[in-house]
Coordinates of N, CA and C in Angstrom, one line a residue:
Chain A
G1 N 120.3 89.5 86.2 CA 121.5 89.4 86.9 C 121.3 88.4 88.1
A2 N 122.4 88.0 88.7 CA 122.4 87.1 89.8 C 121.8 87.7 91.0
G3 N 120.9 87.0 91.7 CA 120.3 87.5 92.9 C 121.0 87.0 94.1
V4 N 120.4 87.1 95.3 CA 121.0 86.6 96.5 C 120.9 85.0 96.5
S5 N 122.0 84.4 96.8 CA 121.9 82.9 96.8 C 122.3 82.4 98.2
Q6 N 121.7 81.3 98.6 CA 122.0 80.7 99.9 C 122.3 79.2 99.7
S7 N 123.1 78.7 100.6 CA 123.4 77.3 100.6 C 123.7 76.8 102.0
P8 N 123.4 75.5 102.3 CA 122.6 74.7 101.4 C 121.1 75.2 101.4
R9 N 120.3 74.6 100.5 CA 118.9 75.0 100.5 C 118.2 74.2 101.6
Y10 N 118.7 73.0 101.9 CA 118.1 72.2 102.9 C 119.2 71.6 103.8
K11 N 118.9 71.6 105.1 CA 119.9 71.0 106.0 C 119.2 70.3 107.1
V12 N 119.5 69.0 107.3 CA 119.0 68.3 108.4 C 120.2 68.0 109.4
A13 N 120.0 68.4 110.6 CA 121.0 68.2 111.7 C 120.4 67.5 112.9
K14 N 121.3 66.7 113.5 CA 120.9 66.0 114.7 C 121.1 67.0 115.9
R15 N 120.2 66.9 116.8 CA 120.3 67.9 118.0 C 121.7 67.8 118.6
G16 N 122.3 69.0 118.8 CA 123.6 69.0 119.3 C 124.7 69.3 118.3
Q17 N 124.4 69.1 117.0 CA 125.4 69.4 116.0 C 125.5 70.9 115.7
D18 N 126.6 71.2 115.2 CA 126.8 72.6 114.7 C 126.5 72.7 113.2
V19 N 125.9 73.8 112.8 CA 125.7 74.0 111.4 C 126.2 75.4 110.9
A20 N 126.5 75.5 109.6 CA 126.9 76.8 109.1 C 126.1 77.0 107.8
L21 N 125.5 78.1 107.7 CA 124.6 78.5 106.6 C 125.3 79.7 105.9
R22 N 125.3 79.6 104.5 CA 126.0 80.6 103.7 C 125.1 81.5 103.0
C23 N 125.5 82.7 102.8 CA 124.7 83.7 102.0 C 125.7 84.4 101.1
D24 N 125.4 84.4 99.8 CA 126.1 85.2 98.8 C 125.2 86.4 98.4
P25 N 125.5 87.6 98.8 CA 124.6 88.7 98.5 C 124.8 89.1 97.0
I26 N 124.0 90.0 96.6 CA 124.1 90.6 95.3 C 125.4 91.4 95.3
S27 N 126.2 91.2 94.2 CA 127.5 91.9 94.1 C 127.4 93.4 94.3
G28 N 128.2 93.9 95.2 CA 128.2 95.4 95.5 C 127.3 95.8 96.5
H29 N 126.4 95.0 97.0 CA 125.5 95.4 98.1 C 126.2 95.5 99.4
V30 N 126.0 96.6 100.0 CA 126.8 96.9 101.3 C 126.1 96.3 102.5
S31 N 124.8 96.3 102.5 CA 124.0 95.8 103.7 C 123.6 94.4 103.5
L32 N 123.7 93.6 104.6 CA 123.3 92.2 104.6 C 122.5 91.9 105.8
F33 N 121.4 91.2 105.7 CA 120.5 90.9 106.8 C 120.3 89.4 106.9
W34 N 120.1 88.9 108.1 CA 119.7 87.5 108.3 C 118.3 87.5 109.1
Y35 N 117.4 86.7 108.7 CA 116.1 86.5 109.3 C 115.9 85.0 109.6
Q36 N 115.0 84.8 110.6 CA 114.6 83.4 110.9 C 113.1 83.4 110.7
Q37 N 112.6 82.4 109.9 CA 111.2 82.3 109.6 C 110.7 80.9 110.1
A38 N 109.9 80.9 111.1 CA 109.3 79.7 111.6 C 108.1 79.3 110.7
L39 N 107.7 78.1 110.7 CA 106.6 77.6 109.9 C 105.3 78.4 110.1
G40 N 104.8 79.0 109.1 CA 103.5 79.7 109.2 C 103.7 81.1 109.8
Q41 N 104.9 81.6 110.0 CA 105.1 82.9 110.6 C 105.9 83.8 109.6
G42 N 105.8 85.1 109.9 CA 106.7 86.0 109.1 C 108.1 85.9 109.6
P43 N 109.0 86.4 108.7 CA 110.4 86.4 109.1 C 110.7 87.3 110.3
E44 N 111.6 86.9 111.1 CA 112.0 87.7 112.3 C 113.5 88.1 112.1
F45 N 113.8 89.3 112.4 CA 115.2 89.9 112.3 C 116.1 89.2 113.2
L46 N 117.3 88.8 112.7 CA 118.4 88.2 113.5 C 119.5 89.2 113.7
T47 N 120.1 89.6 112.5 CA 121.3 90.5 112.6 C 121.5 91.2 111.3
Y48 N 122.3 92.3 111.3 CA 122.5 93.2 110.2 C 124.0 93.6 110.1
F49 N 124.5 93.5 108.9 CA 125.9 93.9 108.6 C 125.9 95.1 107.6
Q50 N 126.8 96.0 107.8 CA 127.1 97.0 106.8 C 128.6 96.8 106.5
N51 N 128.8 96.3 105.3 CA 130.2 95.8 104.9 C 130.5 94.7 105.9
E52 N 131.7 94.8 106.5 CA 132.1 93.7 107.4 C 131.7 93.9 108.8
A53 N 131.1 95.1 109.1 CA 130.7 95.4 110.4 C 129.3 95.0 110.8
Q54 N 129.3 94.2 111.9 CA 128.0 93.8 112.4 C 127.4 94.9 113.3
L55 N 126.4 95.6 112.7 CA 125.9 96.8 113.4 C 124.8 96.5 114.3
D56 N 124.1 95.4 114.1 CA 122.9 95.1 115.0 C 122.8 93.6 115.1
K57 N 122.9 93.0 116.2 CA 122.8 91.6 116.4 C 121.7 91.3 117.5
S58 N 120.8 92.3 117.7 CA 119.9 92.2 118.8 C 118.9 91.1 118.6
G59 N 118.7 90.6 117.4 CA 117.7 89.5 117.1 C 118.2 88.1 117.3
L60 N 119.5 88.0 117.5 CA 120.0 86.6 117.7 C 119.5 86.0 119.0
P61 N 118.8 84.8 118.9 CA 118.1 84.3 120.0 C 118.9 83.8 121.2
S62 N 120.2 83.5 120.9 CA 121.0 83.0 122.0 C 122.5 83.1 121.6
D63 N 123.4 82.9 122.5 CA 124.8 82.9 122.2 C 125.2 81.7 121.4
R64 N 124.3 80.8 121.1 CA 124.7 79.7 120.2 C 124.7 80.2 118.7
F65 N 124.1 81.3 118.5 CA 124.0 81.9 117.1 C 125.1 82.9 116.9
F66 N 125.8 82.7 115.8 CA 126.9 83.6 115.5 C 126.9 83.9 114.0
A67 N 127.1 85.2 113.6 CA 127.2 85.5 112.2 C 128.4 86.3 111.9
E68 N 129.0 86.1 110.7 CA 130.2 86.9 110.3 C 130.1 87.2 108.9
R69 N 130.9 88.2 108.5 CA 131.0 88.7 107.1 C 132.4 89.3 107.0
P70 N 133.4 88.5 107.1 CA 134.8 89.0 107.3 C 135.3 89.9 106.2
E71 N 134.8 89.7 104.9 CA 135.4 90.5 103.8 C 134.3 91.4 103.3
G72 N 133.2 91.5 104.0 CA 132.1 92.5 103.5 C 131.3 92.0 102.3
S73 N 131.4 90.7 102.0 CA 130.7 90.1 100.9 C 129.9 88.9 101.4
V74 N 130.4 87.7 101.3 CA 129.8 86.5 101.7 C 129.6 86.5 103.3
S75 N 128.5 86.0 103.7 CA 128.2 85.9 105.2 C 127.9 84.5 105.5
T76 N 128.2 84.1 106.8 CA 127.9 82.8 107.3 C 127.2 83.0 108.6
L77 N 126.1 82.2 108.8 CA 125.4 82.2 110.0 C 125.7 80.8 110.6
K78 N 126.2 80.8 111.8 CA 126.6 79.5 112.5 C 125.7 79.3 113.7
I79 N 125.2 78.1 113.8 CA 124.4 77.8 115.0 C 125.1 76.6 115.7
Q80 N 125.5 76.8 116.9 CA 126.2 75.7 117.6 C 125.2 75.0 118.5
R81 N 125.5 73.7 118.6 CA 124.7 72.8 119.5 C 123.2 73.0 119.2
T82 N 122.8 72.7 118.0 CA 121.5 72.9 117.5 C 120.4 72.2 118.4
Q83 N 119.3 72.9 118.5 CA 118.2 72.4 119.3 C 116.9 72.4 118.3
Q84 N 115.9 71.6 118.7 CA 114.8 71.4 117.9 C 114.1 72.8 117.6
E85 N 114.1 73.7 118.5 CA 113.4 75.0 118.3 C 114.2 75.8 117.3
D86 N 115.4 75.4 116.9 CA 116.1 76.1 115.8 C 115.6 75.8 114.4
S87 N 114.7 74.8 114.3 CA 114.2 74.4 113.0 C 113.4 75.5 112.5
A88 N 113.8 76.0 111.3 CA 113.1 77.1 110.7 C 113.8 77.3 109.3
V89 N 113.2 78.3 108.5 CA 113.9 78.7 107.3 C 114.7 80.0 107.7
Y90 N 116.0 80.0 107.3 CA 116.8 81.1 107.5 C 117.0 81.9 106.2
L91 N 116.5 83.1 106.2 CA 116.6 84.0 105.0 C 117.7 85.0 105.1
C92 N 118.3 85.2 104.0 CA 119.3 86.3 103.9 C 118.8 87.3 102.9
A93 N 119.1 88.6 103.2 CA 118.7 89.6 102.3 C 119.9 90.6 102.2
S94 N 120.0 91.3 101.0 CA 121.0 92.3 100.9 C 120.4 93.6 100.2
S95 N 121.1 94.7 100.4 CA 120.6 96.0 99.8 C 121.8 96.9 99.6
P96 N 121.7 97.7 98.6 CA 122.7 98.7 98.3 C 122.7 99.8 99.4
T97 N 123.7 100.6 99.5 CA 123.8 101.6 100.5 C 122.7 102.7 100.2
G98 N 122.0 103.1 101.3 CA 121.1 104.2 101.1 C 119.8 103.9 100.4
I99 N 119.6 102.6 100.0 CA 118.4 102.2 99.3 C 117.6 101.4 100.3
V100 N 116.3 101.6 100.3 CA 115.4 101.0 101.2 C 115.2 99.5 100.9
E101 N 115.2 99.2 99.6 CA 114.8 97.8 99.1 C 115.7 96.8 99.6
Q102 N 115.2 95.7 100.1 CA 116.0 94.5 100.5 C 115.6 93.4 99.5
Y103 N 116.6 92.7 99.0 CA 116.4 91.6 98.1 C 116.7 90.3 98.8
F104 N 115.8 89.4 98.8 CA 115.9 88.2 99.6 C 116.4 87.0 98.8
G105 N 117.1 86.1 99.5 CA 117.5 84.8 98.9 C 116.4 83.8 99.1
P106 N 116.6 82.6 98.6 CA 115.5 81.6 98.7 C 115.4 81.0 100.1
G107 N 116.4 81.2 100.9 CA 116.4 80.6 102.3 C 117.0 79.3 102.4
T108 N 117.4 78.9 103.6 CA 117.9 77.6 103.9 C 116.9 77.0 105.0
R109 N 116.3 75.9 104.6 CA 115.4 75.2 105.6 C 116.2 74.3 106.5
L110 N 116.3 74.6 107.7 CA 117.0 73.8 108.7 C 116.0 73.0 109.5
T111 N 116.2 71.7 109.6 CA 115.4 70.8 110.4 C 116.3 70.1 111.4
V112 N 116.0 70.3 112.6 CA 116.8 69.6 113.7 C 116.0 68.5 114.3
T113 N 116.6 67.3 114.2 CA 115.9 66.1 114.6 C 116.4 65.6 116.0
Chain B
K1 N 106.3 96.3 122.5 CA 107.0 95.7 121.3 C 106.2 96.1 120.1
N2 N 107.0 96.5 119.0 CA 106.4 96.8 117.8 C 105.8 95.6 117.2
Q3 N 104.5 95.8 116.6 CA 103.8 94.7 116.1 C 103.2 95.0 114.7
V4 N 103.0 94.0 113.9 CA 102.3 94.1 112.6 C 101.3 93.0 112.6
E5 N 100.1 93.3 112.4 CA 99.0 92.3 112.4 C 98.3 92.3 111.1
Q6 N 98.0 91.1 110.5 CA 97.4 91.0 109.2 C 96.1 90.2 109.3
S7 N 95.2 90.5 108.4 CA 94.0 89.8 108.3 C 93.5 89.8 106.9
P8 N 92.8 88.7 106.4 CA 92.6 87.5 107.2 C 93.8 86.7 107.2
Q9 N 93.9 85.6 108.0 CA 95.0 84.8 108.1 C 95.1 84.0 106.7
S10 N 94.0 83.6 106.2 CA 94.0 82.9 104.9 C 92.8 83.2 104.1
L11 N 92.8 83.1 102.8 CA 91.8 83.5 101.9 C 91.8 82.6 100.7
I12 N 90.6 82.2 100.3 CA 90.4 81.5 99.0 C 89.5 82.2 98.1
I13 N 89.9 82.5 96.9 CA 89.0 83.2 96.0 C 89.1 82.6 94.6
L14 N 88.1 82.9 93.8 CA 88.1 82.3 92.4 C 88.9 83.2 91.5
E15 N 89.5 82.6 90.5 CA 90.3 83.3 89.5 C 89.4 84.4 88.9
G16 N 90.0 85.5 88.7 CA 89.3 86.7 88.1 C 88.7 87.6 89.1
K17 N 88.5 87.1 90.4 CA 87.9 88.0 91.4 C 89.0 88.9 92.0
N18 N 88.5 89.9 92.7 CA 89.3 90.9 93.4 C 89.3 90.5 94.9
C19 N 90.4 91.0 95.6 CA 90.4 90.8 97.1 C 91.2 91.9 97.7
T20 N 91.0 92.0 99.0 CA 91.7 93.1 99.8 C 92.3 92.5 101.1
L21 N 93.5 92.7 101.3 CA 94.2 92.2 102.5 C 94.5 93.4 103.4
Q22 N 94.4 93.1 104.7 CA 94.5 94.2 105.7 C 95.8 94.1 106.5
C23 N 96.3 95.2 107.0 CA 97.5 95.3 107.8 C 97.3 96.4 108.8
N24 N 97.5 96.1 110.1 CA 97.6 97.1 111.2 C 98.9 97.0 111.9
Y25 N 99.5 98.2 112.2 CA 100.8 98.1 112.8 C 100.9 99.1 114.0
T26 N 101.8 98.8 114.9 CA 102.1 99.7 116.0 C 103.5 100.2 116.0
V27 N 104.3 99.9 114.9 CA 105.7 100.3 114.8 C 105.8 101.8 114.9
S28 N 106.7 102.3 115.8 CA 106.8 103.8 115.9 C 108.3 104.0 116.4
P29 N 109.0 105.0 115.9 CA 108.6 105.9 114.8 C 108.6 105.2 113.5
F30 N 107.7 105.5 112.6 CA 107.5 104.8 111.4 C 108.3 105.4 110.2
S31 N 108.9 104.6 109.4 CA 109.6 105.0 108.2 C 108.9 104.7 107.0
N32 N 108.7 103.4 106.7 CA 108.0 103.0 105.5 C 107.3 101.7 105.7
L33 N 106.3 101.4 104.8 CA 105.6 100.1 104.9 C 105.7 99.5 103.5
R34 N 105.9 98.2 103.6 CA 106.1 97.4 102.4 C 105.1 96.2 102.4
W35 N 104.8 95.8 101.2 CA 104.1 94.6 101.0 C 105.0 93.6 100.2
Y36 N 105.1 92.4 100.7 CA 105.9 91.4 100.0 C 105.0 90.2 99.6
K37 N 105.4 89.6 98.5 CA 104.8 88.3 98.1 C 105.8 87.2 98.3
Q38 N 105.4 86.1 99.0 CA 106.3 85.0 99.2 C 105.7 83.8 98.7
D39 N 106.2 83.2 97.6 CA 105.8 82.0 97.1 C 106.4 80.9 97.9
T40 N 105.7 79.7 98.0 CA 106.2 78.6 98.8 C 107.6 78.2 98.4
G41 N 108.5 78.1 99.5 CA 109.8 77.7 99.2 C 110.7 78.8 98.7
R42 N 110.3 80.0 98.6 CA 111.1 81.1 98.1 C 111.2 82.2 99.1
G43 N 112.1 83.2 98.8 CA 112.2 84.3 99.7 C 111.2 85.4 99.3
P44 N 110.9 86.3 100.1 CA 109.9 87.3 99.8 C 110.4 88.2 98.7
V45 N 109.4 88.7 97.9 CA 109.7 89.6 96.8 C 108.8 90.9 97.0
S46 N 109.5 92.0 96.9 CA 108.8 93.3 97.2 C 107.7 93.6 96.1
L47 N 106.6 94.1 96.6 CA 105.5 94.5 95.7 C 105.4 96.0 95.7
T48 N 105.3 96.6 96.9 CA 105.3 98.1 97.0 C 106.0 98.5 98.2
I49 N 106.5 99.8 98.2 CA 107.0 100.4 99.4 C 106.4 101.8 99.5
M50 N 105.9 102.2 100.6 CA 105.3 103.5 100.8 C 105.9 104.2 102.1
T51 N 106.2 105.5 101.9 CA 106.6 106.3 103.1 C 105.3 106.9 103.7
F52 N 105.5 107.5 104.9 CA 104.3 108.0 105.6 C 103.5 109.1 104.8
S53 N 104.2 109.7 103.8 CA 103.5 110.8 103.0 C 102.8 110.3 101.8
E54 N 102.9 109.0 101.6 CA 102.2 108.4 100.4 C 101.0 107.6 100.9
N55 N 99.8 107.8 100.3 CA 98.7 107.0 100.7 C 98.2 106.0 99.8
T56 N 98.8 105.9 98.6 CA 98.5 104.8 97.7 C 99.6 104.6 96.7
K57 N 99.8 103.3 96.3 CA 100.9 103.0 95.3 C 100.4 101.8 94.6
S58 N 100.6 101.8 93.3 CA 100.2 100.6 92.5 C 101.4 100.0 91.8
N59 N 101.3 98.7 91.6 CA 102.2 97.9 90.9 C 101.5 96.8 90.1
G60 N 101.1 97.2 88.9 CA 100.3 96.3 88.1 C 98.9 96.1 88.7
R61 N 98.6 94.8 88.9 CA 97.3 94.5 89.5 C 97.2 94.7 91.0
Y62 N 98.3 95.1 91.6 CA 98.4 95.3 93.1 C 98.4 96.8 93.4
T63 N 97.5 97.1 94.3 CA 97.4 98.5 94.8 C 97.4 98.5 96.3
A64 N 98.4 99.2 96.9 CA 98.5 99.3 98.3 C 98.0 100.7 98.8
T65 N 97.4 100.8 99.9 CA 97.0 102.0 100.5 C 97.6 102.1 101.9
L66 N 97.8 103.3 102.4 CA 98.4 103.6 103.7 C 97.7 104.7 104.4
D67 N 97.2 104.5 105.6 CA 96.7 105.6 106.4 C 97.6 105.7 107.7
A68 N 98.6 106.6 107.6 CA 99.6 106.7 108.7 C 98.9 107.2 110.0
D69 N 97.8 107.8 109.9 CA 97.1 108.3 111.1 C 96.6 107.2 111.9
T70 N 95.9 106.3 111.2 CA 95.3 105.1 111.9 C 96.2 103.9 111.9
K71 N 97.3 104.0 111.3 CA 98.3 102.9 111.2 C 97.7 101.7 110.6
Q72 N 97.1 101.9 109.4 CA 96.5 100.8 108.7 C 96.9 100.8 107.2
S73 N 97.0 99.7 106.6 CA 97.4 99.5 105.2 C 96.5 98.4 104.6
S74 N 96.3 98.5 103.3 CA 95.6 97.4 102.6 C 96.3 97.1 101.3
L75 N 96.2 95.9 100.9 CA 96.7 95.5 99.6 C 95.5 95.0 98.8
H76 N 95.2 95.6 97.6 CA 94.1 95.2 96.8 C 94.6 94.5 95.6
I77 N 94.1 93.3 95.3 CA 94.5 92.6 94.1 C 93.3 92.5 93.2
T78 N 93.5 93.0 92.0 CA 92.4 92.9 91.0 C 92.6 91.8 90.0
A79 N 91.5 91.3 89.5 CA 91.5 90.3 88.5 C 92.5 89.2 88.8
S80 N 92.3 88.5 89.9 CA 93.3 87.5 90.4 C 93.6 86.4 89.4
Q81 N 94.8 86.0 89.5 CA 95.3 84.9 88.6 C 95.8 83.7 89.5
L82 N 95.9 82.5 89.0 CA 96.3 81.4 89.7 C 97.7 81.6 90.3
S83 N 98.5 82.4 89.6 CA 99.9 82.6 90.0 C 99.9 83.6 91.2
D84 N 98.8 84.2 91.6 CA 98.8 85.1 92.7 C 98.8 84.3 94.0
S85 N 98.5 83.0 93.9 CA 98.5 82.1 95.1 C 99.9 82.2 95.8
A86 N 99.9 82.7 97.0 CA 101.2 82.9 97.8 C 100.8 83.5 99.1
S87 N 101.8 83.7 99.9 CA 101.7 84.5 101.2 C 102.0 85.9 101.0
Y88 N 101.2 86.8 101.4 CA 101.4 88.3 101.3 C 101.7 88.8 102.7
I89 N 102.9 89.4 102.8 CA 103.4 89.8 104.1 C 103.5 91.4 104.1
C90 N 103.0 91.9 105.2 CA 103.1 93.4 105.4 C 104.3 93.6 106.3
V91 N 105.1 94.5 105.9 CA 106.4 94.8 106.6 C 106.6 96.2 106.9
V92 N 106.9 96.6 108.2 CA 107.0 98.0 108.6 C 108.5 98.2 109.0
S93 N 109.0 99.3 108.5 CA 110.4 99.7 108.9 C 110.4 100.9 109.9
E94 N 111.2 100.8 110.9 CA 111.3 101.8 111.9 C 112.1 103.0 111.3
E95 N 111.9 104.2 111.9 CA 112.5 105.4 111.4 C 114.0 105.3 111.3
R96 N 114.6 104.7 112.3 CA 116.1 104.7 112.3 C 116.5 103.2 112.1
G97 N 117.6 103.1 111.4 CA 118.1 101.7 111.2 C 117.4 101.0 110.1
N98 N 117.8 99.8 109.9 CA 117.2 99.0 108.8 C 116.3 97.8 109.3
K99 N 116.0 97.9 110.6 CA 115.2 96.7 111.1 C 113.8 96.7 110.6
L100 N 113.4 95.6 110.1 CA 112.0 95.4 109.6 C 111.2 94.5 110.5
T101 N 110.0 94.9 110.7 CA 109.0 94.1 111.5 C 108.0 93.5 110.5
F102 N 108.0 92.2 110.5 CA 107.1 91.5 109.5 C 105.8 91.0 110.2
G103 N 104.7 91.1 109.4 CA 103.5 90.5 109.9 C 103.6 89.0 109.6
T104 N 102.6 88.2 110.0 CA 102.6 86.8 109.8 C 102.1 86.4 108.5
G105 N 101.6 87.3 107.7 CA 101.1 87.1 106.4 C 99.7 86.6 106.2
T106 N 99.2 86.8 105.0 CA 97.9 86.3 104.6 C 98.2 85.3 103.5
Q107 N 97.7 84.1 103.7 CA 97.9 83.0 102.7 C 96.7 83.0 101.8
L108 N 97.0 83.4 100.5 CA 96.0 83.5 99.5 C 96.1 82.4 98.5
K109 N 94.9 81.8 98.3 CA 94.8 80.7 97.3 C 93.8 81.1 96.2
V110 N 94.2 81.1 95.0 CA 93.3 81.4 93.9 C 93.0 80.1 93.2
E111 N 91.7 79.9 93.0 CA 91.2 78.6 92.4 C 90.4 78.9 91.2
L112 N 90.4 77.8 90.3 CA 89.6 77.9 89.1 C 88.1 77.8 89.4

């Protein structure tokens, strides 16, 4: 069956531009997570949704980062006024309610020049 | 701050050999520990998940162990294959919520 998909797979942005990264979770999965993975590092938690409710956004590094999931399915991570330190792979994961397992998408590699 | 530390940082082994990767964590209260395999350019894929009451779990050629008292885990790979070349990440979940703390991974390369 279809897994978690993310788009675009690669994004190059000039410093100061806004970007929007999309995540399509597995159909029916209630929980959705965003992670940031710097080169050579493990992923770091950004934010978590249960349906359309953003229950935890403690990992968002600044107010330039904003995530939404308005209909409880597709989610968008928006980064405003991008900076070089935002360059990373952004991973999305989803899971069914009450299940521990998280299923990851392939990630979007963002490069800010 | 909750931390997950892995060793070695990188490892090269010959095809067919066994290897063991280590993970130490300070996450508390602890819910479960997972090992993920991440191929280059792909998202992590789960290999094993263990709760504090489990001390070993196998998935094919992968065997994970957990000592919740010493807060240590290991991942043993037997009869390695070229396709095992990847980053292996230890991940610990806190007791409440769904937040995961990831280690930096061990980069494994299997050579002929």
